Amino acid sequence: MSELRVISVKIPEEVYKELLLRVPEGERSNFVRDAIMEKLQKTPKPDKILELEKRLEKLEAEFSQIRKYLADLELLTYERGKTNPHTFCIDELDHKIVDYLIHYKGATTPEIAEYTKT
């Protein structure tokens, strides 16, 4: 153990009397020290709490992003006859891209660029 420091505490009279009854003289200092150390071990360090909060916020943000992607995917996924993918098109270029994707069941970016001449 490192260098010891002296502290003083104020406790209720009933607690003091209980300490006198239960803990023999000469052992009280060790008893109080052990009680403080035990309590500190159970209490998380502030920097650890801050780190956990940041990690939790990051996870929540990532989870939110995943939910958004899943919702977008659900909107863009279609079954023939149930959803018209052209409803998501804004202009003629979008219509060309959707037509190409449906016809070839997917495409790479260079293929789409070549097809749309962009």
mmCIF file of N, CA and C in Angstrom, residues 26-117:
data_model
loop_
_atom_site.group_PDB
_atom_site.id
_atom_site.type_symbol
_atom_site.label_atom_id
_atom_site.label_comp_id
_atom_site.label_asym_id
_atom_site.label_seq_id
_atom_site.Cartn_x
_atom_site.Cartn_y
_atom_site.Cartn_z
ATOM 1 N N GLY A 26 -8.195 -0.481 18.084
ATOM 2 C CA GLY A 26 -6.971 -0.860 17.390
ATOM 3 C C GLY A 26 -7.246 -1.423 15.998
ATOM 4 N N GLU A 27 -8.472 -1.862 15.755
ATOM 5 C CA GLU A 27 -8.864 -2.422 14.452
ATOM 6 C C GLU A 27 -9.745 -1.441 13.674
ATOM 7 N N ARG A 28 -10.165 -0.384 14.348
ATOM 8 C CA ARG A 28 -11.145 0.527 13.737
ATOM 9 C C ARG A 28 -10.581 1.251 12.520
ATOM 10 N N SER A 29 -9.336 1.661 12.603
ATOM 11 C CA SER A 29 -8.724 2.360 11.473
ATOM 12 C C SER A 29 -8.706 1.458 10.234
ATOM 13 N N ASN A 30 -8.286 0.203 10.430
ATOM 14 C CA ASN A 30 -8.272 -0.752 9.315
ATOM 15 C C ASN A 30 -9.689 -1.006 8.799
ATOM 16 N N PHE A 31 -10.647 -1.092 9.721
ATOM 17 C CA PHE A 31 -12.040 -1.345 9.343
ATOM 18 C C PHE A 31 -12.562 -0.218 8.445
ATOM 19 N N VAL A 32 -12.338 1.022 8.869
ATOM 20 C CA VAL A 32 -12.820 2.178 8.093
ATOM 21 C C VAL A 32 -12.093 2.233 6.746
ATOM 22 N N ARG A 33 -10.772 1.998 6.754
ATOM 23 C CA ARG A 33 -9.989 2.005 5.517
ATOM 24 C C ARG A 33 -10.518 0.943 4.544
ATOM 25 N N ASP A 34 -10.742 -0.266 5.060
ATOM 26 C CA ASP A 34 -11.251 -1.350 4.214
ATOM 27 C C ASP A 34 -12.645 -1.034 3.669
ATOM 28 N N ALA A 35 -13.473 -0.419 4.518
ATOM 29 C CA ALA A 35 -14.831 -0.063 4.080
ATOM 30 C C ALA A 35 -14.774 0.966 2.946
ATOM 31 N N ILE A 36 -13.892 1.943 3.085
ATOM 32 C CA ILE A 36 -13.754 2.967 2.036
ATOM 33 C C ILE A 36 -13.238 2.334 0.746
ATOM 34 N N MET A 37 -12.221 1.480 0.871
ATOM 35 C CA MET A 37 -11.650 0.844 -0.324
ATOM 36 C C MET A 37 -12.678 -0.057 -1.013
ATOM 37 N N GLU A 38 -13.460 -0.778 -0.223
ATOM 38 C CA GLU A 38 -14.498 -1.644 -0.792
ATOM 39 C C GLU A 38 -15.540 -0.822 -1.538
ATOM 40 N N LYS A 39 -15.937 0.281 -0.938
ATOM 41 C CA LYS A 39 -16.927 1.155 -1.574
ATOM 42 C C LYS A 39 -16.366 1.758 -2.868
ATOM 43 N N LEU A 40 -15.088 2.139 -2.850
ATOM 44 C CA LEU A 40 -14.468 2.703 -4.046
ATOM 45 C C LEU A 40 -14.377 1.675 -5.175
ATOM 46 N N GLN A 41 -14.150 0.426 -4.835
ATOM 47 C CA GLN A 41 -14.072 -0.618 -5.856
ATOM 48 C C GLN A 41 -15.418 -0.820 -6.546
ATOM 49 N N LYS A 42 -16.488 -0.599 -5.809
ATOM 50 C CA LYS A 42 -17.828 -0.772 -6.370
ATOM 51 C C LYS A 42 -18.285 0.457 -7.151
ATOM 52 N N THR A 43 -17.627 1.594 -6.932
ATOM 53 C CA THR A 43 -18.009 2.835 -7.589
ATOM 54 C C THR A 43 -17.168 3.017 -8.848
ATOM 55 N N PRO A 44 -17.807 3.104 -10.030
ATOM 56 C CA PRO A 44 -17.037 3.258 -11.267
ATOM 57 C C PRO A 44 -16.291 4.589 -11.299
ATOM 58 N N LYS A 45 -15.142 4.564 -11.933
ATOM 59 C CA LYS A 45 -14.345 5.782 -12.073
ATOM 60 C C LYS A 45 -15.044 6.710 -13.058
ATOM 61 N N PRO A 46 -14.981 8.024 -12.819
ATOM 62 C CA PRO A 46 -15.665 8.972 -13.713
ATOM 63 C C PRO A 46 -15.194 8.869 -15.164
ATOM 64 N N ASP A 47 -13.894 8.680 -15.386
ATOM 65 C CA ASP A 47 -13.411 8.584 -16.755
ATOM 66 C C ASP A 47 -13.934 7.326 -17.439
ATOM 67 N N LYS A 48 -14.115 6.270 -16.686
ATOM 68 C CA LYS A 48 -14.663 5.033 -17.241
ATOM 69 C C LYS A 48 -16.134 5.236 -17.613
ATOM 70 N N ILE A 49 -16.867 5.938 -16.760
ATOM 71 C CA ILE A 49 -18.277 6.226 -17.051
ATOM 72 C C ILE A 49 -18.372 7.083 -18.309
ATOM 73 N N LEU A 50 -17.519 8.102 -18.400
ATOM 74 C CA LEU A 50 -17.517 8.978 -19.568
ATOM 75 C C LEU A 50 -17.199 8.185 -20.834
ATOM 76 N N GLU A 51 -16.223 7.299 -20.735
ATOM 77 C CA GLU A 51 -15.853 6.459 -21.876
ATOM 78 C C GLU A 51 -17.023 5.570 -22.294
ATOM 79 N N LEU A 52 -17.699 4.977 -21.315
ATOM 80 C CA LEU A 52 -18.845 4.118 -21.622
ATOM 81 C C LEU A 52 -19.992 4.917 -22.236
ATOM 82 N N GLU A 53 -20.211 6.138 -21.741
ATOM 83 C CA GLU A 53 -21.264 6.980 -22.307
ATOM 84 C C GLU A 53 -20.965 7.307 -23.767
ATOM 85 N N LYS A 54 -19.701 7.635 -24.051
ATOM 86 C CA LYS A 54 -19.325 7.953 -25.431
ATOM 87 C C LYS A 54 -19.502 6.740 -26.338
ATOM 88 N N ARG A 55 -19.092 5.571 -25.838
ATOM 89 C CA ARG A 55 -19.247 4.351 -26.634
ATOM 90 C C ARG A 55 -20.724 4.053 -26.875
ATOM 91 N N LEU A 56 -21.548 4.265 -25.846
ATOM 92 C CA LEU A 56 -22.984 4.029 -25.985
ATOM 93 C C LEU A 56 -23.597 4.994 -27.002
ATOM 94 N N GLU A 57 -23.213 6.272 -26.943
ATOM 95 C CA GLU A 57 -23.718 7.246 -27.907
ATOM 96 C C GLU A 57 -23.320 6.861 -29.325
ATOM 97 N N LYS A 58 -22.073 6.410 -29.480
ATOM 98 C CA LYS A 58 -21.591 5.998 -30.802
ATOM 99 C C LYS A 58 -22.396 4.798 -31.307
ATOM 100 N N LEU A 59 -22.626 3.828 -30.420
ATOM 101 C CA LEU A 59 -23.408 2.650 -30.808
ATOM 102 C C LEU A 59 -24.841 3.032 -31.176
ATOM 103 N N GLU A 60 -25.424 3.955 -30.400
ATOM 104 C CA GLU A 60 -26.787 4.398 -30.703
ATOM 105 C C GLU A 60 -26.846 5.087 -32.061
ATOM 106 N N ALA A 61 -25.838 5.909 -32.357
ATOM 107 C CA ALA A 61 -25.803 6.596 -33.647
ATOM 108 C C ALA A 61 -25.650 5.591 -34.786
ATOM 109 N N GLU A 62 -24.763 4.621 -34.601
ATOM 110 C CA GLU A 62 -24.570 3.597 -35.630
ATOM 111 C C GLU A 62 -25.835 2.754 -35.804
ATOM 112 N N PHE A 63 -26.481 2.427 -34.697
ATOM 113 C CA PHE A 63 -27.721 1.654 -34.768
ATOM 114 C C PHE A 63 -28.799 2.445 -35.504
ATOM 115 N N SER A 64 -28.874 3.733 -35.215
ATOM 116 C CA SER A 64 -29.848 4.591 -35.888
ATOM 117 C C SER A 64 -29.578 4.626 -37.391
ATOM 118 N N GLN A 65 -28.298 4.707 -37.754
ATOM 119 C CA GLN A 65 -27.919 4.722 -39.162
ATOM 120 C C GLN A 65 -28.299 3.402 -39.835
ATOM 121 N N ILE A 66 -28.063 2.302 -39.142
ATOM 122 C CA ILE A 66 -28.421 0.990 -39.685
ATOM 123 C C ILE A 66 -29.933 0.895 -39.885
ATOM 124 N N ARG A 67 -30.697 1.382 -38.905
ATOM 125 C CA ARG A 67 -32.159 1.361 -39.042
ATOM 126 C C ARG A 67 -32.603 2.182 -40.248
ATOM 127 N N LYS A 68 -31.945 3.338 -40.454
ATOM 128 C CA LYS A 68 -32.276 4.182 -41.602
ATOM 129 C C LYS A 68 -31.976 3.442 -42.901
ATOM 130 N N TYR A 69 -30.804 2.805 -42.950
ATOM 131 C CA TYR A 69 -30.446 2.054 -44.154
ATOM 132 C C TYR A 69 -31.435 0.924 -44.417
ATOM 133 N N LEU A 70 -31.838 0.235 -43.366
ATOM 134 C CA LEU A 70 -32.802 -0.858 -43.528
ATOM 135 C C LEU A 70 -34.149 -0.335 -44.024
ATOM 136 N N ALA A 71 -34.562 0.814 -43.489
ATOM 137 C CA ALA A 71 -35.825 1.407 -43.942
ATOM 138 C C ALA A 71 -35.718 1.811 -45.409
ATOM 139 N N ASP A 72 -34.578 2.422 -45.786
ATOM 140 C CA ASP A 72 -34.373 2.793 -47.188
ATOM 141 C C ASP A 72 -34.368 1.556 -48.075
ATOM 142 N N LEU A 73 -33.701 0.527 -47.610
ATOM 143 C CA LEU A 73 -33.629 -0.711 -48.382
ATOM 144 C C LEU A 73 -35.014 -1.322 -48.558
ATOM 145 N N GLU A 74 -35.799 -1.258 -47.500
ATOM 146 C CA GLU A 74 -37.155 -1.802 -47.575
ATOM 147 C C GLU A 74 -37.985 -1.028 -48.594
ATOM 148 N N LEU A 75 -37.787 0.301 -48.634
ATOM 149 C CA LEU A 75 -38.512 1.115 -49.608
ATOM 150 C C LEU A 75 -38.070 0.804 -51.031
ATOM 151 N N LEU A 76 -36.767 0.597 -51.194
ATOM 152 C CA LEU A 76 -36.243 0.408 -52.539
ATOM 153 C C LEU A 76 -36.361 -1.026 -53.034
ATOM 154 N N THR A 77 -36.546 -1.950 -52.118
ATOM 155 C CA THR A 77 -36.717 -3.341 -52.523
ATOM 156 C C THR A 77 -38.152 -3.502 -53.015
ATOM 157 N N TYR A 78 -38.286 -4.161 -54.098
ATOM 158 C CA TYR A 78 -39.652 -4.327 -54.599
ATOM 159 C C TYR A 78 -39.851 -5.749 -55.091
ATOM 160 N N GLU A 79 -41.095 -6.157 -55.093
ATOM 161 C CA GLU A 79 -41.477 -7.429 -55.683
ATOM 162 C C GLU A 79 -42.315 -7.093 -56.906
ATOM 163 N N ARG A 80 -42.069 -7.818 -57.968
ATOM 164 C CA ARG A 80 -42.793 -7.514 -59.215
ATOM 165 C C ARG A 80 -44.305 -7.459 -58.968
ATOM 166 N N GLY A 81 -44.880 -6.365 -59.458
ATOM 167 C CA GLY A 81 -46.316 -6.217 -59.346
ATOM 168 C C GLY A 81 -46.775 -5.546 -58.062
ATOM 169 N N LYS A 82 -45.928 -5.471 -57.054
ATOM 170 C CA LYS A 82 -46.354 -4.874 -55.781
ATOM 171 C C LYS A 82 -45.916 -3.416 -55.661
ATOM 172 N N THR A 83 -44.677 -3.132 -56.050
ATOM 173 C CA THR A 83 -44.157 -1.776 -55.929
ATOM 174 C C THR A 83 -43.522 -1.365 -57.243
ATOM 175 N N ASN A 84 -43.795 -0.159 -57.652
ATOM 176 C CA ASN A 84 -43.199 0.357 -58.876
ATOM 177 C C ASN A 84 -41.944 1.142 -58.503
ATOM 178 N N PRO A 85 -40.757 0.654 -58.870
ATOM 179 C CA PRO A 85 -39.528 1.356 -58.489
ATOM 180 C C PRO A 85 -39.396 2.720 -59.153
ATOM 181 N N HIS A 86 -40.136 2.953 -60.213
ATOM 182 C CA HIS A 86 -40.067 4.246 -60.891
ATOM 183 C C HIS A 86 -40.705 5.361 -60.062
ATOM 184 N N THR A 87 -41.474 5.009 -59.041
ATOM 185 C CA THR A 87 -42.075 6.050 -58.196
ATOM 186 C C THR A 87 -41.008 6.815 -57.423
ATOM 187 N N PHE A 88 -39.818 6.231 -57.308
ATOM 188 C CA PHE A 88 -38.737 6.893 -56.580
ATOM 189 C C PHE A 88 -37.868 7.756 -57.495
ATOM 190 N N CYS A 89 -38.158 7.740 -58.787
ATOM 191 C CA CYS A 89 -37.355 8.490 -59.758
ATOM 192 C C CYS A 89 -37.756 9.959 -59.766
ATOM 193 N N ILE A 90 -36.747 10.803 -59.895
ATOM 194 C CA ILE A 90 -36.996 12.241 -59.924
ATOM 195 C C ILE A 90 -36.975 12.769 -61.353
ATOM 196 N N ASP A 91 -36.035 12.267 -62.151
ATOM 197 C CA ASP A 91 -35.914 12.762 -63.522
ATOM 198 C C ASP A 91 -35.703 11.594 -64.488
ATOM 199 N N GLU A 92 -35.492 11.941 -65.767
ATOM 200 C CA GLU A 92 -35.329 10.926 -66.811
ATOM 201 C C GLU A 92 -34.095 10.062 -66.570
ATOM 202 N N LEU A 93 -33.046 10.645 -66.046
ATOM 203 C CA LEU A 93 -31.821 9.889 -65.757
ATOM 204 C C LEU A 93 -32.096 8.798 -64.724
ATOM 205 N N ASP A 94 -32.861 9.134 -63.701
ATOM 206 C CA ASP A 94 -33.234 8.135 -62.694
ATOM 207 C C ASP A 94 -34.011 6.983 -63.332
ATOM 208 N N HIS A 95 -34.929 7.321 -64.231
ATOM 209 C CA HIS A 95 -35.716 6.284 -64.914
ATOM 210 C C HIS A 95 -34.809 5.360 -65.725
ATOM 211 N N LYS A 96 -33.809 5.946 -66.414
ATOM 212 C CA LYS A 96 -32.879 5.130 -67.202
ATOM 213 C C LYS A 96 -32.100 4.175 -66.296
ATOM 214 N N ILE A 97 -31.644 4.696 -65.160
ATOM 215 C CA ILE A 97 -30.867 3.871 -64.225
ATOM 216 C C ILE A 97 -31.721 2.727 -63.690
ATOM 217 N N VAL A 98 -32.948 3.025 -63.291
ATOM 218 C CA VAL A 98 -33.842 1.987 -62.765
ATOM 219 C C VAL A 98 -34.124 0.937 -63.838
ATOM 220 N N ASP A 99 -34.385 1.388 -65.070
ATOM 221 C CA ASP A 99 -34.616 0.436 -66.166
ATOM 222 C C ASP A 99 -33.416 -0.486 -66.347
ATOM 223 N N TYR A 100 -32.224 0.085 -66.330
ATOM 224 C CA TYR A 100 -31.001 -0.714 -66.504
ATOM 225 C C TYR A 100 -30.844 -1.724 -65.369
ATOM 226 N N LEU A 101 -31.051 -1.265 -64.139
ATOM 227 C CA LEU A 101 -30.902 -2.153 -62.981
ATOM 228 C C LEU A 101 -31.909 -3.300 -63.014
ATOM 229 N N ILE A 102 -33.133 -2.995 -63.417
ATOM 230 C CA ILE A 102 -34.158 -4.038 -63.494
ATOM 231 C C ILE A 102 -33.813 -5.031 -64.606
ATOM 232 N N HIS A 103 -33.419 -4.503 -65.753
ATOM 233 C CA HIS A 103 -33.132 -5.371 -66.899
ATOM 234 C C HIS A 103 -31.941 -6.291 -66.634
ATOM 235 N N TYR A 104 -30.857 -5.730 -66.075
ATOM 236 C CA TYR A 104 -29.643 -6.524 -65.850
ATOM 237 C C TYR A 104 -29.527 -7.057 -64.422
ATOM 238 N N LYS A 105 -30.545 -6.798 -63.614
ATOM 239 C CA LYS A 105 -30.581 -7.251 -62.210
ATOM 240 C C LYS A 105 -29.359 -6.771 -61.431
ATOM 241 N N GLY A 106 -29.021 -5.499 -61.630
ATOM 242 C CA GLY A 106 -27.889 -4.895 -60.933
ATOM 243 C C GLY A 106 -26.880 -4.363 -61.925
ATOM 244 N N ALA A 107 -25.928 -3.583 -61.415
ATOM 245 C CA ALA A 107 -24.903 -3.015 -62.282
ATOM 246 C C ALA A 107 -23.818 -2.379 -61.430
ATOM 247 N N THR A 108 -22.663 -2.220 -62.048
ATOM 248 C CA THR A 108 -21.579 -1.499 -61.373
ATOM 249 C C THR A 108 -21.690 -0.030 -61.733
ATOM 250 N N THR A 109 -20.990 0.796 -61.012
ATOM 251 C CA THR A 109 -21.021 2.235 -61.285
ATOM 252 C C THR A 109 -20.524 2.541 -62.702
ATOM 253 N N PRO A 110 -19.412 1.938 -63.146
ATOM 254 C CA PRO A 110 -18.977 2.219 -64.522
ATOM 255 C C PRO A 110 -20.004 1.787 -65.574
ATOM 256 N N GLU A 111 -20.688 0.678 -65.336
ATOM 257 C CA GLU A 111 -21.712 0.226 -66.285
ATOM 258 C C GLU A 111 -22.858 1.229 -66.369
ATOM 259 N N ILE A 112 -23.273 1.728 -65.218
ATOM 260 C CA ILE A 112 -24.358 2.724 -65.205
ATOM 261 C C ILE A 112 -23.895 4.005 -65.880
ATOM 262 N N ALA A 113 -22.670 4.421 -65.600
ATOM 263 C CA ALA A 113 -22.134 5.643 -66.212
ATOM 264 C C ALA A 113 -22.076 5.503 -67.729
ATOM 265 N N GLU A 114 -21.644 4.342 -68.204
ATOM 266 C CA GLU A 114 -21.562 4.115 -69.652
ATOM 267 C C GLU A 114 -22.958 4.111 -70.273
ATOM 268 N N TYR A 115 -23.892 3.464 -69.610
ATOM 269 C CA TYR A 115 -25.253 3.378 -70.133
ATOM 270 C C TYR A 115 -25.914 4.756 -70.198
ATOM 271 N N THR A 116 -25.719 5.548 -69.151
ATOM 272 C CA THR A 116 -26.363 6.868 -69.099
ATOM 273 C C THR A 116 -25.525 7.950 -69.767
ATOM 274 N N LYS A 117 -24.309 7.566 -70.178
ATOM 275 C CA LYS A 117 -23.379 8.501 -70.830
ATOM 276 C C LYS A 117 -23.074 9.698 -69.939
#
